[in-house]
mmCIF file of C-alpha atoms in Angstrom:
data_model
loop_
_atom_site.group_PDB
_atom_site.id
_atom_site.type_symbol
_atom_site.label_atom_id
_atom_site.label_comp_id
_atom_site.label_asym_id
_atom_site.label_seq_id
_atom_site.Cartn_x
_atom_site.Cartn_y
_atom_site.Cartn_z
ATOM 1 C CA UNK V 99 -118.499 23.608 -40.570
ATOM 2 C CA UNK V 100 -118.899 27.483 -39.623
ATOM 3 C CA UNK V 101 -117.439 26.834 -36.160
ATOM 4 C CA UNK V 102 -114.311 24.930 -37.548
ATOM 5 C CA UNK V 103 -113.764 27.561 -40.302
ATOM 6 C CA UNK V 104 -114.042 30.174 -37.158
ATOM 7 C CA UNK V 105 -110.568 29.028 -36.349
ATOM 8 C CA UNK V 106 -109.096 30.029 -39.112
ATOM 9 C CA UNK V 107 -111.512 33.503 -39.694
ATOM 10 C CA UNK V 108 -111.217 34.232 -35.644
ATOM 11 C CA UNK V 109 -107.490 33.882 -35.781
ATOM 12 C CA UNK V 110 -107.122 36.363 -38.762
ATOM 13 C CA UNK V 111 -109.302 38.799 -36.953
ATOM 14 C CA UNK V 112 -107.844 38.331 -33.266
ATOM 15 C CA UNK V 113 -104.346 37.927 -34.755
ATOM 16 C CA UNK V 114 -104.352 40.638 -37.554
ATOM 17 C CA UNK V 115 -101.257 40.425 -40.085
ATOM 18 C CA UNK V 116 -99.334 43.441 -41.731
ATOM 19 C CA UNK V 117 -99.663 42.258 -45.345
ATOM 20 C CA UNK V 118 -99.804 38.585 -47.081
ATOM 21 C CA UNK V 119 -97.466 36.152 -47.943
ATOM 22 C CA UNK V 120 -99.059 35.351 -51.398
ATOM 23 C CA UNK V 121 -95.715 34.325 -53.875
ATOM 24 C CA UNK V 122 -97.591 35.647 -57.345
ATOM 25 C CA UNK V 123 -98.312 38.976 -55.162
ATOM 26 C CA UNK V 124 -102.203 38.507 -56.386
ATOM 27 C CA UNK V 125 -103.080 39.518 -53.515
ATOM 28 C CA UNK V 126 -104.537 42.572 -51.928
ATOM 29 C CA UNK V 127 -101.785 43.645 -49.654
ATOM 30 C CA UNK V 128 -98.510 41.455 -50.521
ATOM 31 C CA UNK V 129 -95.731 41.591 -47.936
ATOM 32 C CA UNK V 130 -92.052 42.815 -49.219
ATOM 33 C CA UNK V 131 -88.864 40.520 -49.672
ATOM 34 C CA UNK V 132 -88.629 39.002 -46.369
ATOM 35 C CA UNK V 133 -91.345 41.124 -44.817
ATOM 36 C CA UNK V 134 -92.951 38.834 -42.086
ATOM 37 C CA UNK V 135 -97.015 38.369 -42.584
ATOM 38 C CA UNK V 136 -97.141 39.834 -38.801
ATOM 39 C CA UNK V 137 -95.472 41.555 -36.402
ATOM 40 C CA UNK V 138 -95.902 42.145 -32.408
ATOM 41 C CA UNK V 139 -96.587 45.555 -33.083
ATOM 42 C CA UNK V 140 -99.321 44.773 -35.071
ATOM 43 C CA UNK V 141 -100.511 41.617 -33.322
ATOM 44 C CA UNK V 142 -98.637 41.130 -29.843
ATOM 45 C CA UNK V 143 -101.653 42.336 -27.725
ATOM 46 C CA UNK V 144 -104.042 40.928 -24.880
ATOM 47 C CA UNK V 145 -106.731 40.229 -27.759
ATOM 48 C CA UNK V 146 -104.506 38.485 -29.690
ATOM 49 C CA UNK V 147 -103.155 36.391 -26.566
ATOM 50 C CA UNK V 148 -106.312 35.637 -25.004
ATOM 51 C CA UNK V 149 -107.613 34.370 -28.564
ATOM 52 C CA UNK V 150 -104.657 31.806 -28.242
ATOM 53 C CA UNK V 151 -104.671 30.849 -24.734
ATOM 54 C CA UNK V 152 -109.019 29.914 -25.343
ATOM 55 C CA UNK V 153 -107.785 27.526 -28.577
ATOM 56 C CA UNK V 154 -107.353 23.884 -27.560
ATOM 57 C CA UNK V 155 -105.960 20.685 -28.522
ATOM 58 C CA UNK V 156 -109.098 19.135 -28.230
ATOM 59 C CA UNK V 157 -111.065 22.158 -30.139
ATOM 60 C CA UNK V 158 -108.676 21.486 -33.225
ATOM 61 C CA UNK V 159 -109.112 17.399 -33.142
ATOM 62 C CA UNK V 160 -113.280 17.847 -33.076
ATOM 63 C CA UNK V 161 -112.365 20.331 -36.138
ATOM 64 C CA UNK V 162 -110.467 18.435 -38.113
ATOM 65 C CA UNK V 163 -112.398 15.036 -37.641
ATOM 66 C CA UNK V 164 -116.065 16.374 -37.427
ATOM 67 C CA UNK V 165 -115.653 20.092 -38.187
ATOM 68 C CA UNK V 166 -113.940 20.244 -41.292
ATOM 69 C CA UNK V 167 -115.555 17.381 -42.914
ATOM 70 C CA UNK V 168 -119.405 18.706 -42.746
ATOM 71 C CA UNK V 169 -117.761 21.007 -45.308
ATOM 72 C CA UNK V 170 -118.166 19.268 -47.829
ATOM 73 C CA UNK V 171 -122.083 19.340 -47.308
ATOM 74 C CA UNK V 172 -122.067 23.644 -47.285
ATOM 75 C CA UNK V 173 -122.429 25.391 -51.090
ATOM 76 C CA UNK V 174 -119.696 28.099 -49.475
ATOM 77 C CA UNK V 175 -117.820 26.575 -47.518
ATOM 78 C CA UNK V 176 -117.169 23.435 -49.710
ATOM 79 C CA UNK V 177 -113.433 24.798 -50.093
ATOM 80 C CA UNK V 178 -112.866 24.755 -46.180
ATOM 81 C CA UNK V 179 -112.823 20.721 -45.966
ATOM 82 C CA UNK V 180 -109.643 20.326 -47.224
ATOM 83 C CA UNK V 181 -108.571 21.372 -43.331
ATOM 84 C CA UNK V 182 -109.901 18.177 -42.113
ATOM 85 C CA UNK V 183 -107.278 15.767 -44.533
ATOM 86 C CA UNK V 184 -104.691 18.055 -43.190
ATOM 87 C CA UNK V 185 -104.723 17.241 -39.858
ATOM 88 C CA UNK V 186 -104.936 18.705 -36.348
ATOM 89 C CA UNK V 187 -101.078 18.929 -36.393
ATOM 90 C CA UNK V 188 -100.816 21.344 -39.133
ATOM 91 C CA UNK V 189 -103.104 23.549 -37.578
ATOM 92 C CA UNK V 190 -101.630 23.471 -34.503
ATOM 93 C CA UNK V 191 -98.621 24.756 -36.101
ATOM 94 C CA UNK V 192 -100.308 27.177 -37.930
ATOM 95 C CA UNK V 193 -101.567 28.467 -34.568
ATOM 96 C CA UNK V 194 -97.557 28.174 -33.105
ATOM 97 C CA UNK V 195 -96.792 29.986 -36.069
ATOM 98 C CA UNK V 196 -98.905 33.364 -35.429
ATOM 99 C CA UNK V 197 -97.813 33.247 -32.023
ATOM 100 C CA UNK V 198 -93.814 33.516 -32.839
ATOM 101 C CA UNK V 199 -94.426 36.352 -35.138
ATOM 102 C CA UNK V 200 -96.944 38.020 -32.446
ATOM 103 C CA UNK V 201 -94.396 37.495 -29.920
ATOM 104 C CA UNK V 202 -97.375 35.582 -27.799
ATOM 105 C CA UNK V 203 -95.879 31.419 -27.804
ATOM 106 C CA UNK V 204 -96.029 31.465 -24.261
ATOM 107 C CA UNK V 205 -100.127 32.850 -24.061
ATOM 108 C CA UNK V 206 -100.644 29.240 -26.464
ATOM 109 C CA UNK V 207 -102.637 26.576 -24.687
ATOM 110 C CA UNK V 208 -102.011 23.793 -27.760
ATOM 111 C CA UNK V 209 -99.711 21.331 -26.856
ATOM 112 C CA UNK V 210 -95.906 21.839 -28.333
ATOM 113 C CA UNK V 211 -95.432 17.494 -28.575
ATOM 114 C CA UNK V 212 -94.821 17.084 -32.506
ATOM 115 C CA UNK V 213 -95.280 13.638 -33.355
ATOM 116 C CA UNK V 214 -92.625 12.575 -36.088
ATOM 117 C CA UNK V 215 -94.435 9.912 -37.217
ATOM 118 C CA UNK V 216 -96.760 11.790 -39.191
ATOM 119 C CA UNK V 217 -96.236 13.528 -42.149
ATOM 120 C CA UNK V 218 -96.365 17.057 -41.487
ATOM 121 C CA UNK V 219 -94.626 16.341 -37.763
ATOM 122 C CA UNK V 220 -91.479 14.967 -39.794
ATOM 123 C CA UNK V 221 -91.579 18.634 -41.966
ATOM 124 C CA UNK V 222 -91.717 20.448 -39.083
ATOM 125 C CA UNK V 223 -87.973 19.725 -38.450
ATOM 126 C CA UNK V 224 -87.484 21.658 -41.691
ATOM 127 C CA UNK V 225 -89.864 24.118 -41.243
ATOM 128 C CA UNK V 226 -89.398 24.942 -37.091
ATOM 129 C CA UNK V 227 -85.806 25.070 -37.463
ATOM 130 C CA UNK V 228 -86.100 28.013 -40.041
ATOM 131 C CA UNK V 229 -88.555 29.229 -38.252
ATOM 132 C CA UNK V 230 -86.627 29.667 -34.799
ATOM 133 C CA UNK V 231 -82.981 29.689 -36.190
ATOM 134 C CA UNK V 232 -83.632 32.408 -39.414
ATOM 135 C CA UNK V 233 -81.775 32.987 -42.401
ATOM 136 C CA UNK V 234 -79.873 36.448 -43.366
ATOM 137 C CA UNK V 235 -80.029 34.659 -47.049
ATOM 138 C CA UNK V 236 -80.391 32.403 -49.146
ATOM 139 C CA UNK V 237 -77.850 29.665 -50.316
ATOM 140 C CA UNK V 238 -78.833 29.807 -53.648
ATOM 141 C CA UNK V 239 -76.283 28.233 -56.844
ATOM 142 C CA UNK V 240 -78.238 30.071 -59.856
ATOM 143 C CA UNK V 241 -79.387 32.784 -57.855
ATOM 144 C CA UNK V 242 -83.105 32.100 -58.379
ATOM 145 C CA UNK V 243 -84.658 32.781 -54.618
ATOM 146 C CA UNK V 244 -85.856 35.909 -52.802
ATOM 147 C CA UNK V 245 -83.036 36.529 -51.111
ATOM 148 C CA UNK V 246 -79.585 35.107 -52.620
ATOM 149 C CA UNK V 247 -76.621 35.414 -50.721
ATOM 150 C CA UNK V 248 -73.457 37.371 -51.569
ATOM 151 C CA UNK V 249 -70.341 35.461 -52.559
ATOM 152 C CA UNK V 250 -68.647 33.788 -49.513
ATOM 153 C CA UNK V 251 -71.524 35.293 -47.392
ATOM 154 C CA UNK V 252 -73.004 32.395 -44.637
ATOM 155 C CA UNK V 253 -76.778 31.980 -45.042
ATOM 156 C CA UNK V 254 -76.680 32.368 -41.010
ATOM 157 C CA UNK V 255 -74.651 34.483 -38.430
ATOM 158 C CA UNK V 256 -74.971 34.539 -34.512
ATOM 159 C CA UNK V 257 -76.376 38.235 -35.288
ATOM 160 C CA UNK V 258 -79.349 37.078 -36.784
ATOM 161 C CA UNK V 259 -80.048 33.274 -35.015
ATOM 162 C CA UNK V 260 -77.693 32.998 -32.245
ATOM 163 C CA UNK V 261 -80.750 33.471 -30.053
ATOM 164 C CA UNK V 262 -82.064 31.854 -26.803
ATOM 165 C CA UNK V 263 -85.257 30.550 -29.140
ATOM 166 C CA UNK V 264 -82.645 28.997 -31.564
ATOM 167 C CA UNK V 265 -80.924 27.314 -28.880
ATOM 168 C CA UNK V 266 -84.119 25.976 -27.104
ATOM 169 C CA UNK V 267 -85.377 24.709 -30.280
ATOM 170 C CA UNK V 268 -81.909 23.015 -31.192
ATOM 171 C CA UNK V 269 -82.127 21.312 -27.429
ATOM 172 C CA UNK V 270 -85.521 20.252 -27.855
ATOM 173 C CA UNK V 271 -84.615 17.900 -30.719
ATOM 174 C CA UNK V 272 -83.289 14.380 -30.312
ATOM 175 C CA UNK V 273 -81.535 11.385 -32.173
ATOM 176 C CA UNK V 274 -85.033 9.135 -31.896
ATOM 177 C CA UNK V 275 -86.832 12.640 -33.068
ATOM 178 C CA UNK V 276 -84.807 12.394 -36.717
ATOM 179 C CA UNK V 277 -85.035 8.394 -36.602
ATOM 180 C CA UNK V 278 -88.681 8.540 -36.435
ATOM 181 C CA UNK V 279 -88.787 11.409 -39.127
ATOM 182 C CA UNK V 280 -86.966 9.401 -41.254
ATOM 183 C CA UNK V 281 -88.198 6.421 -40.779
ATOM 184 C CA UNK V 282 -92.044 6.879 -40.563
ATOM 185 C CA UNK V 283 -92.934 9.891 -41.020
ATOM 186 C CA UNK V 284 -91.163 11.379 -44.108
ATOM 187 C CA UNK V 285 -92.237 8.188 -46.338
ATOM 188 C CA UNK V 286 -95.955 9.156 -45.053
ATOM 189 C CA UNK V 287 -95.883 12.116 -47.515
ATOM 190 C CA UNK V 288 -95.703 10.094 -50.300
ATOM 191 C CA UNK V 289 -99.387 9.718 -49.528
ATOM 192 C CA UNK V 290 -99.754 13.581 -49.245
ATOM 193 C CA UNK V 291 -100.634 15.803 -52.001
ATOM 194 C CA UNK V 292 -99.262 19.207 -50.454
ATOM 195 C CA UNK V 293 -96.122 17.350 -49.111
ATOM 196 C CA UNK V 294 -94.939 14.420 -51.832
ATOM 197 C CA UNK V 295 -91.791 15.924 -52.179
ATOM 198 C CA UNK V 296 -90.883 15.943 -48.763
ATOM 199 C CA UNK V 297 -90.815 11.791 -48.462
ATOM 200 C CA UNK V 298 -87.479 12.113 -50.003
ATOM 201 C CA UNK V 299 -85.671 13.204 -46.992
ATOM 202 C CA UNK V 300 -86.746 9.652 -45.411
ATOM 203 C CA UNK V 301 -84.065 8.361 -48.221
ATOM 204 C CA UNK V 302 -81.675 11.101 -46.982
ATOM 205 C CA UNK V 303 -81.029 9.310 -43.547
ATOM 206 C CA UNK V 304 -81.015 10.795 -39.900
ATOM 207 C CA UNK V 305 -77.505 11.740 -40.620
ATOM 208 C CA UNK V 306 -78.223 13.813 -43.278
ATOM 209 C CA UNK V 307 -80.491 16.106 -41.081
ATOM 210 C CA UNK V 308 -77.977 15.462 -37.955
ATOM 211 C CA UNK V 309 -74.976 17.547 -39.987
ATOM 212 C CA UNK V 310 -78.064 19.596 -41.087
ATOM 213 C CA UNK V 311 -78.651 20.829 -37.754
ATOM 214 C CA UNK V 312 -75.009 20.954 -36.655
ATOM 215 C CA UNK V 313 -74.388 23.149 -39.829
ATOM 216 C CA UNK V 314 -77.315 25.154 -38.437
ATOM 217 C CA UNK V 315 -76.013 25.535 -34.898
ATOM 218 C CA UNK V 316 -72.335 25.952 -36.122
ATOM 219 C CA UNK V 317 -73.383 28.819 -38.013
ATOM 220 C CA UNK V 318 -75.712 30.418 -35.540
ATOM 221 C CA UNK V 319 -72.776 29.806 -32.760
ATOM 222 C CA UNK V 320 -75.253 27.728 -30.745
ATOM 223 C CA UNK V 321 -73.640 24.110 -31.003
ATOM 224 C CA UNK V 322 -73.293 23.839 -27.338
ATOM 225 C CA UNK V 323 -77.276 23.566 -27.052
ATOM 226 C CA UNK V 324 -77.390 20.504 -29.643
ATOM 227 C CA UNK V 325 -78.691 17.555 -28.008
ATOM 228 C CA UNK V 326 -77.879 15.667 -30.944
ATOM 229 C CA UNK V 327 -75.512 12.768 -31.231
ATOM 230 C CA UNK V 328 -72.023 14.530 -31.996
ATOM 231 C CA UNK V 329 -70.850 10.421 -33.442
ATOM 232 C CA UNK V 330 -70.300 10.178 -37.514
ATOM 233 C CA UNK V 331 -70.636 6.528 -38.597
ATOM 234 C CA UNK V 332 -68.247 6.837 -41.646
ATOM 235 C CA UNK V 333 -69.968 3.099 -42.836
ATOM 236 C CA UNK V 334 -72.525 5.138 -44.445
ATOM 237 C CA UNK V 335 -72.243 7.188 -47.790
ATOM 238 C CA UNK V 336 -72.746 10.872 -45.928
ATOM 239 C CA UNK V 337 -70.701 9.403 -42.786
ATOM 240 C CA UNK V 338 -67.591 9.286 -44.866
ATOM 241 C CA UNK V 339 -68.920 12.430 -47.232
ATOM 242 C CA UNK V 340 -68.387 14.767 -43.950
ATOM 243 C CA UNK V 341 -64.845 13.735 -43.924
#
C-alpha cells in the first residue's frame, strides 16, 4: 500500500505545483482563475524529469491491481484504495498530465497508447484535446463558468492553440479512435461512479465528436493536421444538422 501511494506522494514532491486546483478554494494554497496547478518554472527540472523517466507502465499495473488494493487493510491509508478501481490508465494520465505543465512529456517512460475501450480512455478525447488545444474562454449561455467569453468572442484562436502540440494531438486521433469511444468505451462509464455522466456521449455518435474536433482545429487554424474523416453522412440526425 505505502509503495503504491508513493506514486502519488513522490510525484507531488519530485513534481512540486504552484498552488491547487481545489474548486471550493478549501484549500491551503488555491490557484487563481485559470492559474495552472504547475508550471516549468516551478517544476521543469532534472529532478522532476528523472522522477518521470524511473515511473513505468508496469510499476502503475502492480499498483493498481496489488498496490492499491492492500489499502483497504491499512487504518491510514484506507482512503488510498480507491486508486486501484480507477485504473492504471487514469494514472498514467495523471502522470502525462504533470509532465505537459512541467514542460517534461518527452523525459515520460509510460506508454502514450490510450485504449478507447475503457472508460476513462474514451474521456480522454475530451479531456487531452483541452488539454493540448486550450481555451482563451469559456462558451458559456448563462455565464456561469470561470471564464465566460465576451459576446461574439471564439472560445479558441490560433494565438492561444494553434500550436505544434495541438496539431500533433489532432493527427494522432483517428475515425476507429471515436468509433471505439463511442461504441465501447463511453457506455463503460455508466458503470463508473466518477464518470456516469460521460456514457452519454456514446449516444452522441462519432460524428458528434468528429465536427467536435473539426470545430476545434477550425478555430485553432490547425485543420490541415486532422486525420479525421472530412465525409458528413447527412442520413444521420447531426449529418444533416451541420448543413
Amino acid at each position: 500500500c505505502v509503495g503504491a501511494y508513493s506514486l502519488i506522494t513522490e510525484l507531488e514532491a519530485w513534481c512540486p505545483r504552484d498552488c491547487e486546483d481545489c474548486e471550493d478554494g478549501n484549500c491551503d494554497n488555491p490557484c487563481a482563475d485559470n492559474q495552472p496547478e504547475r508550471t516549468a518554472a516551478t517544476c521543469g527540472t532534472d529532478e522532476c524529469g528523472d522522477y518521470l523517466a524511473s515511473v513505468t507502465d508496469e510499476d502503475l499495473s502492480t499498483a493498481v491491481e496489488v498496490g492499491y488494493p492492500s489499502c483497504v487493510n491499512s487504518t491510514a491509508l484506507s482512503s488510498v484504495a480507491i486508486y486501484g478501481s480507477m485504473g492504471a490508465f487514469y494514472l498514467n494520465q495523471y502522470y502525462r498530465s504533470v509532465a505537459r505543465e512541467c514542460e517534461l512529456s518527452d523525459r515520460l517512460a509510460l506508454s502514450t497508447d490510450i485504449d478507447y475501450t475503457t472508460c476513462v480512455g474514451a474521456y480522454s478525447l475530451i479531456t487531452e484535446l483541452e488539454a493540448w488545444c486550450p481555451r482563451d474562454c469559456e462558451d458559456c449561455e448563462d455565464g456561469n463558468c470561470d471564464n465566460p467569453c465576451a459576446d461574439n468572442q471564439p472560445e479558441r484562436t490560433a494565438a492561444t492553440c494553434g500550436t505544434d502540440e495541438c496539431g500533433d494531438y489532432l493527427a494522432s486521433v483517428t475515425d476507429e479512435d471515436l468509433s471505439t469511444a463511442v461504441e465501447v468505451g463511453y457506455p463503460s462509464c455508466v458503470n463508473s461512479t466518477a464518470l456516469s455522466s460521460v456514457a452519454i456521449y456514446g449516444s452522441m455518435g462519432a460524428f458528434y465528436l468528429n465536427q467536435y474536433y473539426r470545430s476545434v482545429a477550425r478555430e485553432c487554424e490547425l485543420s490541415d493536421r486532422l486525420a479525421l474523416s472530412t465525409d458528413i453522412d447527412y442520413t444521420t440526425c447531426v449529418g444533416a444538422y451541420s448543413l
